[in-house]
């Protein structure tokens, strides 16, 4: 696997911000692995109509969402489009062996994709946490920010 993103394209974005956000997400890992992101409230019945209320994030869930969404501006738009069209996060989340080769751009893209998934499916982010997907990605993030080369962990 080769990352579609290139080092030189990152120079147009604030890599320092991306690295700082990634480190902050790694710092949340112990809490993420033991605590839920919130809860799905029961449907509300109003005059015979069922009203779904959406996922109710707690403080941890909101912190994760804020940080993950904060990564989006650090990803160059042209590279992001190519990355998504090339399979994006789906490739890495469906193949744990591929995740060990994820670059900084890749892990940032995966986390942005997870955070954005909540817009289309209530509880998506909590499901990614509960199934261990976020934990696996953040463990790779820890390696990336520590300078572990792709595929050597």
PDB file of C-alpha atoms in Angstrom:
ATOM      1  CA  UNK A   1       0.000   0.000   0.000  1.00  0.00           C
ATOM      2  CA  UNK A   2       1.225   3.450  -0.893  1.00  0.00           C
ATOM      3  CA  UNK A   3      -0.464   6.494   0.491  1.00  0.00           C
ATOM      4  CA  UNK A   4      -2.042   8.588  -2.234  1.00  0.00           C
ATOM      5  CA  UNK A   5      -1.107  11.656  -0.205  1.00  0.00           C
ATOM      6  CA  UNK A   6       2.382  12.994  -0.656  1.00  0.00           C
ATOM      7  CA  UNK A   7       4.529  14.744   1.906  1.00  0.00           C
ATOM      8  CA  UNK A   8       4.858  17.915  -0.175  1.00  0.00           C
ATOM      9  CA  UNK A   9       1.075  18.414  -0.486  1.00  0.00           C
ATOM     10  CA  UNK A  10       0.868  18.679   3.300  1.00  0.00           C
ATOM     11  CA  UNK A  11       3.014  21.791   3.290  1.00  0.00           C
ATOM     12  CA  UNK A  12       0.018  23.836   2.195  1.00  0.00           C
ATOM     13  CA  UNK A  13      -1.809  22.833   5.379  1.00  0.00           C
ATOM     14  CA  UNK A  14      -0.953  23.172   9.023  1.00  0.00           C
ATOM     15  CA  UNK A  15       0.694  19.840   9.785  1.00  0.00           C
ATOM     16  CA  UNK A  16       1.527  21.129  13.263  1.00  0.00           C
ATOM     17  CA  UNK A  17      -2.175  21.413  14.024  1.00  0.00           C
ATOM     18  CA  UNK A  18      -2.821  17.930  12.632  1.00  0.00           C
ATOM     19  CA  UNK A  19      -0.055  16.416  14.767  1.00  0.00           C
ATOM     20  CA  UNK A  20      -1.314  18.232  17.878  1.00  0.00           C
ATOM     21  CA  UNK A  21      -4.886  17.049  17.279  1.00  0.00           C
ATOM     22  CA  UNK A  22      -3.708  13.480  16.711  1.00  0.00           C
ATOM     23  CA  UNK A  23      -1.716  13.568  19.971  1.00  0.00           C
ATOM     24  CA  UNK A  24      -4.807  14.855  21.802  1.00  0.00           C
ATOM     25  CA  UNK A  25      -6.856  11.985  20.392  1.00  0.00           C
ATOM     26  CA  UNK A  26      -4.221   9.458  21.504  1.00  0.00           C
ATOM     27  CA  UNK A  27      -4.410  10.964  24.994  1.00  0.00           C
ATOM     28  CA  UNK A  28      -8.126  10.083  25.032  1.00  0.00           C
ATOM     29  CA  UNK A  29      -7.489   6.420  24.142  1.00  0.00           C
ATOM     30  CA  UNK A  30      -7.584   4.950  27.681  1.00  0.00           C
ATOM     31  CA  UNK A  31     -10.886   6.693  28.396  1.00  0.00           C
ATOM     32  CA  UNK A  32     -12.315   5.794  24.969  1.00  0.00           C
ATOM     33  CA  UNK A  33     -11.569   2.117  25.533  1.00  0.00           C
ATOM     34  CA  UNK A  34     -13.431   1.992  28.841  1.00  0.00           C
ATOM     35  CA  UNK A  35     -16.264   4.525  28.460  1.00  0.00           C
ATOM     36  CA  UNK A  36     -19.150   5.017  26.081  1.00  0.00           C
ATOM     37  CA  UNK A  37     -19.606   8.170  23.984  1.00  0.00           C
ATOM     38  CA  UNK A  38     -23.173   8.716  25.139  1.00  0.00           C
ATOM     39  CA  UNK A  39     -26.503   7.044  24.561  1.00  0.00           C
ATOM     40  CA  UNK A  40     -29.248   6.633  22.036  1.00  0.00           C
ATOM     41  CA  UNK A  41     -32.407   8.035  23.647  1.00  0.00           C
ATOM     42  CA  UNK A  42     -35.574   6.010  23.205  1.00  0.00           C
ATOM     43  CA  UNK A  43     -37.956   7.168  20.484  1.00  0.00           C
ATOM     44  CA  UNK A  44     -40.456   9.805  21.550  1.00  0.00           C
ATOM     45  CA  UNK A  45     -44.111   9.078  20.825  1.00  0.00           C
ATOM     46  CA  UNK A  46     -46.111  12.171  19.923  1.00  0.00           C
ATOM     47  CA  UNK A  47     -49.695  11.892  18.745  1.00  0.00           C
ATOM     48  CA  UNK A  48     -49.133   8.459  17.240  1.00  0.00           C
ATOM     49  CA  UNK A  49     -45.863   9.463  15.584  1.00  0.00           C
ATOM     50  CA  UNK A  50     -42.508   7.994  16.483  1.00  0.00           C
ATOM     51  CA  UNK A  51     -39.825  10.713  16.714  1.00  0.00           C
ATOM     52  CA  UNK A  52     -36.185   9.594  16.675  1.00  0.00           C
ATOM     53  CA  UNK A  53     -33.999  11.991  18.616  1.00  0.00           C
ATOM     54  CA  UNK A  54     -30.479  11.189  17.433  1.00  0.00           C
ATOM     55  CA  UNK A  55     -27.482  10.063  19.448  1.00  0.00           C
ATOM     56  CA  UNK A  56     -26.892  12.012  22.672  1.00  0.00           C
ATOM     57  CA  UNK A  57     -23.115  12.505  23.040  1.00  0.00           C
ATOM     58  CA  UNK A  58     -21.588  12.858  26.490  1.00  0.00           C
ATOM     59  CA  UNK A  59     -18.487  14.962  27.229  1.00  0.00           C
ATOM     60  CA  UNK A  60     -16.078  12.266  25.979  1.00  0.00           C
ATOM     61  CA  UNK A  61     -18.071  11.753  22.793  1.00  0.00           C
ATOM     62  CA  UNK A  62     -18.184  15.487  22.152  1.00  0.00           C
ATOM     63  CA  UNK A  63     -14.411  15.809  22.723  1.00  0.00           C
ATOM     64  CA  UNK A  64     -13.736  12.989  20.262  1.00  0.00           C
ATOM     65  CA  UNK A  65     -16.095  14.501  17.675  1.00  0.00           C
ATOM     66  CA  UNK A  66     -14.613  18.001  18.037  1.00  0.00           C
ATOM     67  CA  UNK A  67     -11.042  16.745  17.680  1.00  0.00           C
ATOM     68  CA  UNK A  68     -11.796  14.393  14.779  1.00  0.00           C
ATOM     69  CA  UNK A  69     -13.712  17.092  12.891  1.00  0.00           C
ATOM     70  CA  UNK A  70     -10.799  19.449  13.584  1.00  0.00           C
ATOM     71  CA  UNK A  71      -8.588  17.236  11.438  1.00  0.00           C
ATOM     72  CA  UNK A  72     -10.605  17.940   8.275  1.00  0.00           C
ATOM     73  CA  UNK A  73      -9.057  21.352   7.490  1.00  0.00           C
ATOM     74  CA  UNK A  74      -5.570  19.807   7.711  1.00  0.00           C
ATOM     75  CA  UNK A  75      -6.304  17.478   4.780  1.00  0.00           C
ATOM     76  CA  UNK A  76      -5.738  19.003   1.315  1.00  0.00           C
ATOM     77  CA  UNK A  77      -9.004  18.853  -0.613  1.00  0.00           C
ATOM     78  CA  UNK A  78      -7.538  17.388  -3.803  1.00  0.00           C
ATOM     79  CA  UNK A  79      -5.687  14.674  -1.908  1.00  0.00           C
ATOM     80  CA  UNK A  80      -8.771  13.982   0.238  1.00  0.00           C
ATOM     81  CA  UNK A  81     -10.931  13.395  -2.853  1.00  0.00           C
ATOM     82  CA  UNK A  82      -8.359  11.011  -4.347  1.00  0.00           C
ATOM     83  CA  UNK A  83      -8.025   9.191  -1.018  1.00  0.00           C
ATOM     84  CA  UNK A  84     -11.792   8.744  -0.613  1.00  0.00           C
ATOM     85  CA  UNK A  85     -12.210   7.661  -4.250  1.00  0.00           C
ATOM     86  CA  UNK A  86      -9.426   5.115  -3.714  1.00  0.00           C
ATOM     87  CA  UNK A  87     -11.382   3.404  -0.935  1.00  0.00           C
ATOM     88  CA  UNK A  88     -10.509   5.775   1.889  1.00  0.00           C
ATOM     89  CA  UNK A  89     -11.268   4.684   5.420  1.00  0.00           C
ATOM     90  CA  UNK A  90     -13.231   1.652   4.268  1.00  0.00           C
ATOM     91  CA  UNK A  91      -9.991  -0.047   3.133  1.00  0.00           C
ATOM     92  CA  UNK A  92      -8.292   0.389   6.481  1.00  0.00           C
ATOM     93  CA  UNK A  93     -11.296  -0.374   8.685  1.00  0.00           C
ATOM     94  CA  UNK A  94     -11.999  -3.632   6.862  1.00  0.00           C
ATOM     95  CA  UNK A  95      -8.396  -4.867   6.866  1.00  0.00           C
ATOM     96  CA  UNK A  96      -6.460  -4.712  10.140  1.00  0.00           C
ATOM     97  CA  UNK A  97      -3.280  -5.835   8.371  1.00  0.00           C
ATOM     98  CA  UNK A  98      -3.529  -2.778   6.110  1.00  0.00           C
ATOM     99  CA  UNK A  99      -4.012  -0.453   9.080  1.00  0.00           C
ATOM    100  CA  UNK A 100      -0.384  -1.010  10.181  1.00  0.00           C
ATOM    101  CA  UNK A 101       0.681   0.727   6.954  1.00  0.00           C
ATOM    102  CA  UNK A 102      -1.492   3.800   7.551  1.00  0.00           C
ATOM    103  CA  UNK A 103       0.330   7.117   7.303  1.00  0.00           C
ATOM    104  CA  UNK A 104      -0.461  10.297   9.210  1.00  0.00           C
ATOM    105  CA  UNK A 105      -2.712  11.412   6.354  1.00  0.00           C
ATOM    106  CA  UNK A 106      -4.470   8.035   6.350  1.00  0.00           C
ATOM    107  CA  UNK A 107      -5.206   7.961  10.092  1.00  0.00           C
ATOM    108  CA  UNK A 108      -6.432  11.556  10.007  1.00  0.00           C
ATOM    109  CA  UNK A 109      -8.684  10.682   7.087  1.00  0.00           C
ATOM    110  CA  UNK A 110     -10.043   7.599   8.855  1.00  0.00           C
ATOM    111  CA  UNK A 111     -10.908   9.618  11.959  1.00  0.00           C
ATOM    112  CA  UNK A 112     -12.586  12.373   9.931  1.00  0.00           C
ATOM    113  CA  UNK A 113     -14.601   9.725   8.076  1.00  0.00           C
ATOM    114  CA  UNK A 114     -15.746   8.144  11.341  1.00  0.00           C
ATOM    115  CA  UNK A 115     -16.757  11.517  12.805  1.00  0.00           C
ATOM    116  CA  UNK A 116     -18.652  12.495   9.650  1.00  0.00           C
ATOM    117  CA  UNK A 117     -20.444   9.157   9.615  1.00  0.00           C
ATOM    118  CA  UNK A 118     -22.634  10.342  12.485  1.00  0.00           C
ATOM    119  CA  UNK A 119     -24.399  12.732  10.101  1.00  0.00           C
ATOM    120  CA  UNK A 120     -25.757   9.818   8.127  1.00  0.00           C
ATOM    121  CA  UNK A 121     -26.297   7.215  10.846  1.00  0.00           C
ATOM    122  CA  UNK A 122     -27.166   8.045  14.449  1.00  0.00           C
ATOM    123  CA  UNK A 123     -24.872   6.105  16.761  1.00  0.00           C
ATOM    124  CA  UNK A 124     -22.245   5.448  14.072  1.00  0.00           C
ATOM    125  CA  UNK A 125     -19.386   6.889  16.122  1.00  0.00           C
ATOM    126  CA  UNK A 126     -20.385   4.972  19.253  1.00  0.00           C
ATOM    127  CA  UNK A 127     -20.574   1.775  17.209  1.00  0.00           C
ATOM    128  CA  UNK A 128     -17.065   2.424  15.874  1.00  0.00           C
ATOM    129  CA  UNK A 129     -15.905   2.895  19.473  1.00  0.00           C
ATOM    130  CA  UNK A 130     -17.761  -0.153  20.807  1.00  0.00           C
ATOM    131  CA  UNK A 131     -16.432  -2.473  18.073  1.00  0.00           C
ATOM    132  CA  UNK A 132     -12.866  -1.331  18.761  1.00  0.00           C
ATOM    133  CA  UNK A 133     -12.366   0.382  15.395  1.00  0.00           C
ATOM    134  CA  UNK A 134     -11.535   3.744  16.978  1.00  0.00           C
ATOM    135  CA  UNK A 135      -9.169   2.074  19.451  1.00  0.00           C
ATOM    136  CA  UNK A 136      -7.312   0.268  16.647  1.00  0.00           C
ATOM    137  CA  UNK A 137      -6.974   3.492  14.663  1.00  0.00           C
ATOM    138  CA  UNK A 138      -5.792   5.472  17.699  1.00  0.00           C
ATOM    139  CA  UNK A 139      -3.179   2.823  18.511  1.00  0.00           C
ATOM    140  CA  UNK A 140      -1.847   3.303  14.960  1.00  0.00           C
ATOM    141  CA  UNK A 141      -2.013   7.082  15.497  1.00  0.00           C
ATOM    142  CA  UNK A 142       0.180   6.625  18.587  1.00  0.00           C
ATOM    143  CA  UNK A 143       2.730   4.798  16.438  1.00  0.00           C
ATOM    144  CA  UNK A 144       2.562   7.439  13.713  1.00  0.00           C
ATOM    145  CA  UNK A 145       3.130  10.349  16.091  1.00  0.00           C
ATOM    146  CA  UNK A 146       5.976   8.380  17.716  1.00  0.00           C
ATOM    147  CA  UNK A 147       7.620   8.061  14.305  1.00  0.00           C
ATOM    148  CA  UNK A 148       6.996   4.343  13.683  1.00  0.00           C
ATOM    149  CA  UNK A 149       7.261   3.833   9.917  1.00  0.00           C
ATOM    150  CA  UNK A 150       4.263   2.374   8.090  1.00  0.00           C
ATOM    151  CA  UNK A 151       4.194  -1.427   8.181  1.00  0.00           C
ATOM    152  CA  UNK A 152       6.922  -1.811  10.816  1.00  0.00           C
ATOM    153  CA  UNK A 153       4.826  -2.057  13.958  1.00  0.00           C
TER     154      UNK A 153
END
